[in-house]
CSV table of C-alpha atoms and ligand atoms in Angstrom, one decimal:
chain,number,residue,atom,x,y,z
A,1,MET,CA,-42.5,46.6,36.7
A,2,THR,CA,-45.2,44.7,38.5
A,3,ALA,CA,-48.6,44.9,36.7
A,4,GLN,CA,-51.0,47.7,37.4
A,5,LYS,CA,-54.3,46.3,38.5
A,6,ALA,CA,-57.2,47.9,37.0
A,7,GLN,CA,-58.1,50.7,39.1
A,8,LYS,CA,-61.3,51.0,40.9
A,9,ARG,CA,-63.2,53.0,43.0
A,10,VAL,CA,-65.0,52.7,46.4
A,11,PHE,CA,-66.9,54.9,48.7
A,12,ILE,CA,-67.7,53.7,51.8
A,13,ARG,CA,-70.7,55.8,53.8
A,14,THR,CA,-70.3,55.5,57.5
A,15,TYR,CA,-73.0,55.6,60.1
A,16,GLY,CA,-72.9,55.7,64.2
A,17,CYS,CA,-70.0,55.8,66.6
A,18,GLN,CA,-66.3,56.3,65.8
A,19,MET,CA,-66.1,52.2,65.8
A,20,ASN,CA,-67.4,52.7,62.7
A,21,VAL,CA,-65.5,55.3,61.5
A,22,TYR,CA,-62.3,53.2,62.6
A,23,ASP,CA,-63.9,50.4,60.6
A,24,SER,CA,-64.3,52.1,57.4
A,25,ASP,CA,-60.7,53.4,57.7
A,26,ARG,CA,-59.6,49.7,57.9
A,27,MET,CA,-62.1,48.8,54.9
A,28,THR,CA,-60.0,51.1,52.8
A,29,ASP,CA,-57.1,49.8,53.7
A,30,ILE,CA,-58.4,46.2,53.0
A,31,LEU,CA,-59.4,47.2,49.7
A,32,ARG,CA,-56.0,49.2,48.4
A,33,PRO,CA,-54.4,46.4,47.3
A,34,LEU,CA,-57.1,45.1,45.6
A,35,GLY,CA,-56.7,48.2,43.5
A,36,TYR,CA,-59.4,50.3,45.1
A,37,ALA,CA,-59.0,54.1,45.4
A,38,VAL,CA,-61.3,56.3,47.2
A,39,ALA,CA,-64.0,57.7,45.4
A,40,PRO,CA,-65.6,61.2,46.4
A,41,SER,CA,-69.3,60.2,46.0
A,42,PRO,CA,-71.1,57.3,45.2
A,43,GLU,CA,-71.9,58.3,41.7
A,44,GLN,CA,-67.8,58.0,41.2
A,45,ALA,CA,-67.7,54.5,42.6
A,46,ASP,CA,-67.6,50.9,41.3
A,47,LEU,CA,-67.9,49.6,45.0
A,48,VAL,CA,-70.5,51.3,47.6
A,49,VAL,CA,-70.4,49.9,51.0
A,50,LEU,CA,-73.1,51.5,53.9
A,51,ASN,CA,-71.2,51.2,56.9
A,52,THR,CA,-74.3,51.0,59.3
A,53,CYS,CA,-74.9,51.7,62.8
A,54,HIS,CA,-78.2,50.2,65.1
A,55,ILE,CA,-78.1,52.0,67.8
A,56,ARG,CA,-81.3,54.2,67.0
A,57,GLU,CA,-84.8,53.6,66.0
A,58,HIS,CA,-85.5,53.2,62.4
A,59,ALA,CA,-81.5,52.6,61.3
A,60,SER,CA,-82.7,49.8,59.2
A,61,GLU,CA,-85.5,51.6,57.7
A,62,LYS,CA,-83.1,54.2,56.8
A,63,VAL,CA,-80.5,51.6,55.3
A,64,TYR,CA,-83.0,50.9,52.9
A,65,SER,CA,-84.3,53.5,51.7
A,66,GLU,CA,-80.4,54.2,51.1
A,67,LEU,CA,-80.2,51.0,49.6
A,68,GLY,CA,-83.3,51.5,46.9
A,69,ARG,CA,-81.8,54.7,45.8
A,70,LEU,CA,-78.5,52.5,45.0
A,71,ARG,CA,-80.7,49.6,43.4
A,72,ASP,CA,-81.5,52.4,41.2
A,73,ALA,CA,-77.9,53.4,40.4
A,74,LYS,CA,-77.1,49.9,39.9
A,75,ASN,CA,-79.7,49.5,37.2
A,76,GLU,CA,-78.7,52.7,35.5
A,77,ARG,CA,-75.3,51.6,35.2
A,78,ARG,CA,-76.1,48.2,33.6
A,79,ALA,CA,-78.4,49.6,31.3
A,80,ALA,CA,-75.2,51.7,30.2
A,81,GLY,CA,-73.2,48.3,30.3
A,82,SER,CA,-71.4,48.7,33.4
A,83,ASP,CA,-71.9,47.8,37.0
A,84,LEU,CA,-72.3,48.6,40.7
A,85,THR,CA,-71.5,46.8,43.7
A,86,ILE,CA,-73.3,47.1,47.0
A,87,ALA,CA,-72.1,46.3,50.4
A,88,VAL,CA,-73.7,46.3,53.8
A,89,ALA,CA,-71.5,46.5,56.4
A,90,GLY,CA,-71.5,47.2,60.3
A,91,CYS,CA,-74.3,46.7,62.9
A,92,VAL,CA,-77.6,46.4,60.9
A,93,ALA,CA,-75.9,43.8,58.4
A,94,GLN,CA,-75.1,41.6,62.0
A,95,ALA,CA,-78.5,42.1,63.1
A,96,GLU,CA,-80.6,41.6,59.8
A,97,GLY,CA,-78.3,39.4,58.3
A,98,GLY,CA,-79.7,37.3,54.9
A,99,GLU,CA,-83.0,39.3,55.5
A,100,ILE,CA,-81.2,42.4,53.8
A,101,ALA,CA,-80.2,40.6,50.3
A,102,LYS,CA,-83.9,39.5,50.5
A,103,ARG,CA,-85.5,42.4,50.9
A,104,GLN,CA,-83.2,44.2,48.5
A,105,PRO,CA,-81.7,41.8,46.0
A,106,ALA,CA,-79.7,44.3,44.5
A,107,VAL,CA,-77.1,43.8,47.4
A,108,ASP,CA,-74.6,42.0,46.7
A,109,ILE,CA,-72.3,41.4,50.2
A,110,VAL,CA,-73.5,41.6,53.6
A,111,VAL,CA,-71.0,41.6,55.9
A,112,GLY,CA,-70.7,41.5,59.9
A,113,PRO,CA,-68.1,44.3,61.9
A,114,GLN,CA,-66.1,40.8,62.9
A,115,ALA,CA,-65.7,39.5,59.3
A,116,TYR,CA,-64.9,42.7,57.0
A,117,HIS,CA,-61.5,41.2,57.0
A,118,ARG,CA,-62.6,38.6,54.4
A,119,LEU,CA,-64.1,41.5,52.0
A,120,PRO,CA,-61.7,40.4,49.5
A,121,GLN,CA,-63.0,37.0,49.2
A,122,LEU,CA,-66.8,38.1,49.3
A,123,LEU,CA,-66.0,40.3,46.5
A,124,ALA,CA,-64.5,37.3,44.8
A,125,GLU,CA,-67.4,35.4,45.3
A,126,ALA,CA,-69.9,38.4,44.6
A,127,GLU,CA,-68.1,39.2,41.4
A,128,ARG,CA,-68.5,35.0,40.5
A,129,LYS,CA,-72.3,35.3,41.0
A,130,ALA,CA,-72.6,38.6,39.1
A,131,ALA,CA,-71.0,36.8,36.2
A,132,ILE,CA,-73.2,33.7,36.5
A,133,LEU,CA,-76.5,36.0,36.6
A,134,LYS,CA,-75.2,37.8,33.5
A,135,ALA,CA,-74.8,34.8,31.7
A,136,GLY,CA,-78.2,34.1,32.1
A,137,LYS,CA,-78.3,31.4,34.6
A,138,ARG,CA,-80.1,31.3,38.1
A,139,LEU,CA,-78.4,31.1,41.5
A,140,PRO,CA,-79.9,29.8,44.7
A,141,GLY,CA,-80.3,32.9,46.8
A,142,ALA,CA,-78.9,36.4,46.4
A,143,GLY,CA,-75.9,38.2,47.8
A,144,VAL,CA,-72.9,37.0,49.7
A,145,LEU,CA,-73.3,36.5,53.1
A,146,ASP,CA,-71.1,37.0,56.3
A,147,THR,CA,-71.9,37.8,59.6
A,148,ASP,CA,-70.0,34.8,61.5
A,149,PHE,CA,-68.1,36.0,64.7
A,150,PRO,CA,-64.8,34.0,63.3
A,151,THR,CA,-62.5,32.5,65.5
A,152,GLU,CA,-59.8,34.4,63.7
A,153,SER,CA,-59.4,37.7,64.6
A,154,LYS,CA,-59.8,40.6,61.9
A,155,PHE,CA,-56.8,42.5,63.3
A,156,ASP,CA,-54.6,40.0,62.5
A,157,HIS,CA,-55.6,40.1,58.9
A,158,MET,CA,-55.4,43.7,58.1
A,159,PRO,CA,-52.5,45.9,56.6
A,160,ASP,CA,-51.0,48.7,58.6
A,161,PRO,CA,-53.3,51.7,58.8
A,162,GLN,CA,-52.3,54.2,56.3
A,163,GLY,CA,-54.1,57.4,56.0
A,164,VAL,CA,-54.3,59.4,59.0
A,165,ARG,CA,-56.2,62.7,58.5
A,166,ALA,CA,-54.9,66.0,60.2
A,167,GLY,CA,-52.4,64.3,62.9
A,168,SER,CA,-55.7,62.6,64.5
A,169,ALA,CA,-56.1,58.8,64.7
A,170,PHE,CA,-58.0,56.6,65.9
A,171,LEU,CA,-57.1,53.0,67.3
A,172,SER,CA,-59.7,50.0,68.1
A,173,ILE,CA,-58.5,48.2,71.0
A,174,GLN,CA,-61.8,46.3,72.4
A,175,GLU,CA,-64.8,45.4,71.0
A,176,GLY,CA,-67.8,44.0,72.0
A,177,CYS,CA,-70.0,43.7,75.3
A,178,ASP,CA,-70.5,41.7,78.3
A,179,LYS,CA,-72.9,44.4,80.4
A,180,PHE,CA,-76.3,43.4,78.6
A,181,CYS,CA,-78.0,46.7,79.6
A,182,THR,CA,-81.3,46.1,79.0
A,183,PHE,CA,-81.6,49.2,76.4
A,184,CYS,CA,-79.1,48.0,74.3
A,185,VAL,CA,-78.3,46.3,70.9
A,186,VAL,CA,-74.4,46.1,71.3
A,187,PRO,CA,-74.0,42.9,72.9
A,188,TYR,CA,-76.1,41.3,70.2
A,189,THR,CA,-74.6,43.5,67.4
A,190,ARG,CA,-70.7,43.5,68.3
A,191,GLY,CA,-70.7,40.0,70.5
A,192,ALA,CA,-68.9,39.4,73.4
A,193,GLU,CA,-65.9,41.3,74.9
A,194,TYR,CA,-62.8,40.9,73.2
A,195,SER,CA,-59.6,43.0,74.1
A,196,ARG,CA,-56.9,43.1,71.3
A,197,PRO,CA,-53.2,41.8,72.5
A,198,ALA,CA,-51.2,44.7,73.8
A,199,ALA,CA,-48.5,44.1,71.6
A,200,ALA,CA,-50.6,44.7,68.3
A,201,VAL,CA,-52.3,47.7,70.2
A,202,LEU,CA,-48.7,49.4,70.5
A,203,ALA,CA,-47.1,48.2,66.8
A,204,GLU,CA,-50.4,50.0,65.5
A,205,ALA,CA,-50.1,53.1,67.7
A,206,ARG,CA,-46.3,53.3,66.2
A,207,GLN,CA,-47.4,52.6,62.7
A,208,LEU,CA,-50.3,55.8,63.4
A,209,VAL,CA,-47.2,58.1,64.5
A,210,ARG,CA,-45.2,57.1,61.8
A,211,ALA,CA,-48.3,57.4,59.5
A,212,GLY,CA,-48.2,61.4,61.0
A,213,ALA,CA,-50.5,60.6,64.2
A,214,ILE,CA,-49.7,62.9,67.2
A,215,GLU,CA,-53.1,62.3,69.0
A,216,VAL,CA,-54.3,58.7,69.7
A,217,THR,CA,-57.9,57.9,70.4
A,218,LEU,CA,-58.4,54.3,71.8
A,219,LEU,CA,-61.5,53.2,70.7
A,220,GLY,CA,-64.0,50.5,72.0
A,221,GLN,CA,-67.5,49.7,73.0
A,222,ASN,CA,-66.6,49.3,76.6
A,223,VAL,CA,-62.8,50.4,76.4
A,224,ASN,CA,-61.9,50.9,79.9
A,225,ALA,CA,-62.9,46.9,80.3
A,226,TYR,CA,-59.9,46.3,78.6
A,227,HIS,CA,-57.6,43.3,79.5
A,228,GLY,CA,-55.2,42.5,76.3
A,229,GLU,CA,-52.7,39.8,76.9
A,230,ALA,CA,-49.0,41.3,77.0
A,231,ALA,CA,-46.0,39.2,75.6
A,232,ASP,CA,-44.5,38.2,78.9
A,233,GLY,CA,-48.3,36.2,79.6
A,234,SER,CA,-49.7,39.1,81.7
A,235,THR,CA,-52.8,41.1,81.3
A,236,TRP,CA,-52.6,44.7,80.6
A,237,SER,CA,-55.1,47.5,81.6
A,238,LEU,CA,-56.5,50.4,80.0
A,239,ALA,CA,-54.0,52.0,82.6
A,240,ARG,CA,-51.4,50.3,81.7
A,241,LEU,CA,-51.7,50.6,78.1
A,242,ILE,CA,-52.2,54.0,78.1
A,243,ARG,CA,-48.9,54.8,80.0
A,244,GLU,CA,-46.9,52.6,77.2
A,245,ILE,CA,-48.8,54.5,74.7
A,246,ALA,CA,-47.2,57.7,76.2
A,247,ASP,CA,-43.7,56.8,76.1
A,248,ILE,CA,-43.8,56.3,72.3
A,249,GLU,CA,-42.1,59.2,70.9
A,250,GLY,CA,-44.7,61.8,69.1
A,251,VAL,CA,-47.9,61.0,70.9
A,252,ALA,CA,-48.7,64.2,72.1
A,253,ARG,CA,-52.3,63.4,73.0
A,254,ILE,CA,-54.0,60.5,74.1
A,255,ARG,CA,-58.3,60.0,74.7
A,256,TYR,CA,-60.2,57.1,74.8
A,257,THR,CA,-63.9,56.4,74.7
A,258,THR,CA,-66.4,54.7,75.8
A,259,SER,CA,-66.0,54.1,79.0
A,260,HIS,CA,-68.2,52.1,81.6
A,261,PRO,CA,-68.2,54.0,85.6
A,262,ARG,CA,-68.2,50.2,86.8
A,263,ASP,CA,-64.4,49.4,85.1
A,264,MET,CA,-62.9,52.9,86.0
A,265,ASP,CA,-60.0,51.4,88.1
A,266,ASP,CA,-57.7,53.3,90.6
A,267,ALA,CA,-54.9,52.9,88.2
A,268,LEU,CA,-56.9,54.5,85.4
A,269,ILE,CA,-58.4,57.1,87.7
A,270,ALA,CA,-54.6,57.8,88.8
A,271,ALA,CA,-53.1,57.9,85.1
A,272,HIS,CA,-55.4,61.2,84.3
A,273,GLY,CA,-53.6,62.5,87.4
A,274,ALA,CA,-50.2,61.5,86.2
A,275,VAL,CA,-49.7,60.6,82.2
A,276,PRO,CA,-49.6,64.4,80.7
A,277,GLN,CA,-50.4,63.1,77.1
A,278,LEU,CA,-54.1,61.8,78.7
A,279,MET,CA,-56.3,64.8,78.2
A,280,PRO,CA,-58.2,66.3,80.6
A,281,TYR,CA,-61.8,64.8,79.3
A,282,LEU,CA,-63.8,61.6,79.9
A,283,HIS,CA,-66.7,60.9,78.3
A,284,LEU,CA,-68.1,59.0,81.0
A,285,PRO,CA,-71.8,57.7,80.3
A,286,VAL,CA,-74.6,57.4,83.3
A,287,GLN,CA,-77.8,56.9,81.3
A,288,SER,CA,-79.9,57.8,84.7
A,289,GLY,CA,-79.7,59.5,87.8
A,290,SER,CA,-82.1,57.2,89.4
A,291,ASP,CA,-81.1,54.2,91.3
A,292,ARG,CA,-84.2,52.6,90.6
A,293,ILE,CA,-84.0,53.3,86.5
A,294,LEU,CA,-80.5,52.3,86.5
A,295,GLY,CA,-81.1,48.9,88.1
A,296,GLU,CA,-83.9,48.4,85.8
A,297,MET,CA,-81.1,49.2,82.6
A,298,ASN,CA,-79.0,46.5,84.3
A,299,ARG,CA,-76.5,49.4,84.5
A,300,GLN,CA,-74.3,47.6,87.4
A,301,HIS,CA,-74.0,50.5,89.2
A,302,GLY,CA,-75.6,53.1,91.2
A,303,ARG,CA,-75.8,57.1,91.2
A,304,ASP,CA,-73.3,57.2,94.5
A,305,LEU,CA,-70.7,54.6,92.3
A,306,PHE,CA,-70.9,57.2,89.5
A,307,LEU,CA,-70.7,60.7,91.8
A,308,GLY,CA,-67.8,58.8,93.9
A,309,LEU,CA,-66.0,58.3,90.5
A,310,VAL,CA,-66.1,62.1,89.8
A,311,ASP,CA,-65.1,63.1,93.0
A,312,ARG,CA,-61.8,60.9,92.6
A,313,LEU,CA,-61.2,61.9,89.3
A,314,ARG,CA,-61.4,65.3,89.5
A,315,THR,CA,-58.7,64.9,92.4
A,316,ALA,CA,-56.6,63.4,90.3
A,317,ARG,CA,-57.3,66.0,87.5
A,318,PRO,CA,-58.9,68.9,88.6
A,319,ASP,CA,-59.3,70.9,85.3
A,320,LEU,CA,-60.9,67.5,84.0
A,321,ALA,CA,-63.9,68.1,81.6
A,322,LEU,CA,-66.7,65.2,82.1
A,323,SER,CA,-68.8,64.1,79.1
A,324,SER,CA,-72.1,61.5,79.4
A,325,ASP,CA,-74.6,59.9,77.4
A,326,PHE,CA,-78.4,60.3,79.1
A,327,ILE,CA,-81.6,58.1,78.4
A,328,VAL,CA,-85.1,59.6,79.5
A,329,GLY,CA,-88.1,57.9,79.3
A,330,PHE,CA,-86.7,54.7,79.8
A,331,PRO,CA,-89.7,52.3,80.6
A,332,GLY,CA,-90.9,52.9,84.4
A,333,GLU,CA,-89.2,56.4,84.3
A,334,THR,CA,-91.7,58.3,86.8
A,335,ASP,CA,-91.3,62.4,87.3
A,336,ALA,CA,-88.9,61.5,90.6
A,337,ASP,CA,-86.7,59.3,89.0
A,338,PHE,CA,-86.0,62.1,86.1
A,339,ASP,CA,-85.6,65.0,88.7
A,340,ASP,CA,-82.9,62.5,90.0
A,341,THR,CA,-81.2,62.6,86.9
A,342,MET,CA,-81.5,66.4,86.6
A,343,ARG,CA,-80.2,66.7,89.9
A,344,LEU,CA,-77.0,64.6,89.2
A,345,VAL,CA,-76.6,67.1,86.3
A,346,ASP,CA,-76.6,69.6,88.1
A,347,GLN,CA,-74.6,68.5,90.9
A,348,VAL,CA,-71.3,67.1,88.6
A,349,GLY,CA,-71.6,70.1,85.7
A,350,PHE,CA,-70.9,68.6,82.1
A,351,ALA,CA,-68.9,70.1,79.7
A,352,SER,CA,-70.6,68.4,77.0
A,353,ALA,CA,-73.2,65.6,76.4
A,354,PHE,CA,-75.4,63.4,74.6
A,355,SER,CA,-78.9,62.8,75.3
A,356,PHE,CA,-81.6,60.5,73.9
A,357,LYS,CA,-85.2,59.6,74.5
A,358,TYR,CA,-85.5,55.6,75.2
A,359,SER,CA,-86.5,54.0,72.2
A,360,ARG,CA,-87.5,50.4,71.8
A,361,ARG,CA,-84.7,48.3,70.0
A,362,PRO,CA,-86.2,44.8,68.9
A,363,GLY,CA,-84.5,41.5,71.4
A,364,THR,CA,-83.6,43.8,73.9
A,365,PRO,CA,-84.9,43.0,77.7
A,366,GLY,CA,-86.2,47.2,77.7
A,367,SER,CA,-88.5,46.4,74.7
A,368,ALA,CA,-90.6,44.0,76.6
A,369,MET,CA,-90.6,46.3,79.9
A,370,ALA,CA,-94.4,47.1,81.1
A,371,ASP,CA,-94.9,51.0,81.6
A,372,GLN,CA,-93.3,52.4,78.4
A,373,VAL,CA,-93.2,56.3,78.6
A,374,PRO,CA,-95.6,58.1,76.7
A,375,GLU,CA,-93.7,60.1,73.7
A,376,ASN,CA,-94.9,63.5,74.9
A,377,VAL,CA,-93.6,63.0,78.4
A,378,LYS,CA,-89.8,61.8,76.6
A,379,VAL,CA,-89.9,65.1,74.6
A,380,ALA,CA,-90.8,67.2,77.6
A,381,ARG,CA,-88.1,65.7,79.7
A,382,LEU,CA,-85.7,65.3,77.0
A,383,ALA,CA,-86.1,69.2,76.1
A,384,ALA,CA,-85.7,69.9,80.1
A,385,LEU,CA,-82.5,68.1,80.1
A,386,GLN,CA,-80.7,69.3,76.9
A,387,ALA,CA,-81.6,72.9,77.9
A,388,LEU,CA,-79.7,72.1,81.3
A,389,LEU,CA,-77.1,70.3,79.4
A,390,GLY,CA,-76.7,73.4,77.3
A,391,ARG,CA,-76.3,75.9,79.8
A,392,GLN,CA,-73.7,73.8,81.7
A,393,ALA,CA,-72.1,73.3,78.3
A,394,HIS,CA,-72.1,77.1,77.8
A,395,ALA,CA,-70.9,78.1,80.9
A,396,PHE,CA,-67.7,75.9,80.6
A,397,ASN,CA,-67.0,77.2,77.2
A,398,LEU,CA,-67.1,80.5,78.7
A,399,SER,CA,-64.9,79.7,81.4
A,400,LYS,CA,-61.9,78.9,79.1
A,401,ALA,CA,-62.3,82.1,77.2
A,402,GLY,CA,-59.9,84.8,77.7
A,403,THR,CA,-56.9,81.8,78.3
A,404,THR,CA,-54.7,80.7,76.1
A,405,VAL,CA,-54.6,76.9,75.4
A,406,PRO,CA,-52.9,74.3,72.6
A,407,VAL,CA,-55.1,73.6,69.7
A,408,LEU,CA,-54.9,71.0,67.7
A,409,PHE,CA,-56.1,72.3,64.4
A,410,ALA,CA,-58.3,69.3,62.2
A,411,GLU,CA,-60.1,70.7,59.4
A,412,THR,CA,-60.7,74.3,57.4
A,413,GLY,CA,-64.0,75.8,58.5
A,414,ARG,CA,-66.6,77.4,55.8
A,415,ARG,CA,-65.2,80.8,56.1
A,416,PRO,CA,-62.1,81.2,53.6
A,417,GLY,CA,-58.9,81.2,56.0
A,418,GLN,CA,-61.0,79.8,58.9
A,419,LEU,CA,-59.7,77.0,60.8
A,420,ILE,CA,-61.4,74.6,63.1
A,421,GLY,CA,-59.7,72.6,65.7
A,422,LYS,CA,-59.8,71.2,69.4
A,423,THR,CA,-58.9,72.2,72.9
A,424,PRO,CA,-57.5,69.2,75.4
A,425,TRP,CA,-60.9,69.5,76.4
A,426,LEU,CA,-62.2,68.9,73.2
A,427,GLN,CA,-63.8,71.9,72.7
A,428,SER,CA,-64.1,73.0,69.1
A,429,VAL,CA,-62.0,76.3,68.2
A,430,TYR,CA,-62.5,78.7,65.2
A,431,ALA,CA,-59.7,80.6,64.2
A,432,GLU,CA,-58.0,82.3,61.5
A,433,GLY,CA,-55.0,80.7,60.1
A,434,PRO,CA,-52.8,79.0,57.1
A,435,GLN,CA,-53.7,75.7,56.0
A,436,ARG,CA,-50.5,74.2,57.0
A,437,LEU,CA,-51.2,74.4,60.6
A,438,ILE,CA,-53.8,71.5,60.2
A,439,GLY,CA,-52.3,68.5,61.9
A,440,HIS,CA,-50.7,70.9,64.1
A,441,ILE,CA,-50.9,71.9,67.9
A,442,VAL,CA,-50.8,75.3,68.1
A,443,GLU,CA,-51.0,78.1,71.2
A,444,THR,CA,-54.4,79.9,70.6
A,445,HIS,CA,-55.6,82.4,72.6
A,446,LEU,CA,-59.5,81.9,73.2
A,447,VAL,CA,-61.5,85.1,72.8
A,448,ALA,CA,-65.1,84.4,73.1
A,449,GLY,CA,-67.4,81.4,74.3
A,450,HIS,CA,-70.2,80.0,72.8
A,451,PRO,CA,-72.8,77.6,73.1
A,452,ASN,CA,-71.0,75.0,70.9
A,453,SER,CA,-67.4,76.7,70.4
A,454,LEU,CA,-65.2,79.1,70.8
A,455,ALA,CA,-63.8,82.0,69.0
A,456,GLY,CA,-60.1,81.9,69.1
A,457,GLU,CA,-56.7,83.6,67.9
A,458,ILE,CA,-53.8,82.2,67.0
A,459,ALA,CA,-50.9,83.6,69.1
A,460,ARG,CA,-47.8,83.2,66.3
A,461,VAL,CA,-48.2,81.8,63.4
A,462,GLU,CA,-44.6,82.1,61.9
A,463,GLU,CA,-43.5,80.2,65.0
A,464,VAL,CA,-45.4,76.9,63.9
A,465,ALA,CA,-43.1,74.8,61.3
A,466,ALA,CA,-44.3,74.4,57.6
B,1,LIG,N1,-82.8,54.5,73.0
B,1,LIG,C1,-81.9,55.5,73.5
B,1,LIG,N2,-81.1,55.4,73.7
B,1,LIG,C2,-79.8,54.5,73.3
B,1,LIG,N3,-78.8,54.3,73.5
B,1,LIG,C3,-78.5,53.2,73.4
B,1,LIG,N4,-79.5,52.6,73.2
B,1,LIG,C4,-80.4,53.4,73.4
B,1,LIG,C5,-82.0,52.9,73.1
B,1,LIG,N5,-82.5,52.0,72.8
B,1,LIG,C6,-77.8,55.4,73.7
B,1,LIG,C7,-77.2,55.6,75.2
B,1,LIG,C8,-75.7,54.9,74.8
B,1,LIG,C9,-75.8,55.8,73.6
B,1,LIG,C10,-74.4,55.5,72.4
B,1,LIG,O1,-76.9,55.7,73.0
B,1,LIG,O2,-77.0,56.7,75.9
B,1,LIG,O3,-74.5,55.3,75.8
B,2,LIG,FE1,-74.5,49.0,75.3
B,2,LIG,FE2,-74.3,49.0,78.0
B,2,LIG,FE3,-72.3,47.8,76.8
B,2,LIG,FE4,-72.5,50.4,77.0
B,2,LIG,S1,-72.0,49.0,78.5
B,2,LIG,S2,-72.3,49.2,74.7
B,2,LIG,S3,-74.8,50.1,76.6
B,2,LIG,S4,-74.9,47.0,76.5
């Protein structure tokens, strides 16, 4: 028998986007061979990782206040003769780097999003430092820092993904961004665009299916810029990759996010009509409906390009549900520019959307632009836009009421016996049903449409495999 490693526990708190959810899962996979099991709360963990997001304002402040609480917990542990290791990962780690451990010396490890495959080494180094300090000796500098963009890919240094939850898995295929929208920190925190080789993506997709996935969501900051090297030296686009993943036995649903309008090519649009597993839902951020503001944002597309894409996508897949991101109050945005956004929303009709007030991100060109829009104007514009988007989302949900659709059940609801799942159009459905349906796609009759969800009744529970 092999010697059992001492059981330790890790708690990872994930902020932000699905890329971070994916990264947190991969960190769990990396830590498992080191003897780390998942703790249900920070109180029960020996190692706490904050996997941070930098896209919103005050993101770093929130991280520092969480770190303050963790420092107190660490001090209590030490007083009781044990310890707590604290790591900061993700985009705030990348952006702030060594500043974090300077401002909060209780932090043991700072690791950027491209370097977390080195966690085992970083932990060993942190333990060594802790032992030196415990012995009463001094150390130059606090914490262990790795915010490199290493030449080796983290993807080549990670174990196979293990835990697929409820039939759904994320698969990161592309990272970073070369677009440099003038409001966005991603090109700085996640670095230059990088596509994983196609063979590695396919191998991971097969592994995910073996681990129980029936839905695979392909992730990337700019996912449709994917241009992965294939085994024969050719380059695969996202459309090609989707078709190959659809050929894997057991893949029932494919999604991808987040896309850029400029990278929506003919083949990808055609795939929406041709690949049955590709779900009829697309998140395609437009940010603004004003050509002038789109120019200032350096979006590299205008309003007409976006509207043209919507037409072509709907021709390929008439029931496609569209979702988008919007920013109101970008520097220089006038009432007329904002009206252009409202008109675009009216014209397209979105099934769902995310909308934000512009917030200045240090280091981005937008933060230095003249004509910053006053807060009260941003608040009023956001309220008007969200009211319109909310009406559209409700109307979309109502349009599906009365139909029977396949729902992938993902979790239990708050009420006993209640399950929550997703329609092909990514709407949430609440229905009564046994827990064994979680992770299965079940025909469900949609009985009522609400602003943010639908009520469903499961047609024939007894026919679904146990
Ligand atoms: N201010 C407001 N919203 C932003 N986003 C990104 N950066 C900013 C910013 N500085 C929004 C964009 C993007 C989404 C993920 O977050 O709409 O698509
Ligand atoms: Fe940010 Fe623009 Fe790149 Fe999207 S495309 S990640 S908004 S810079």
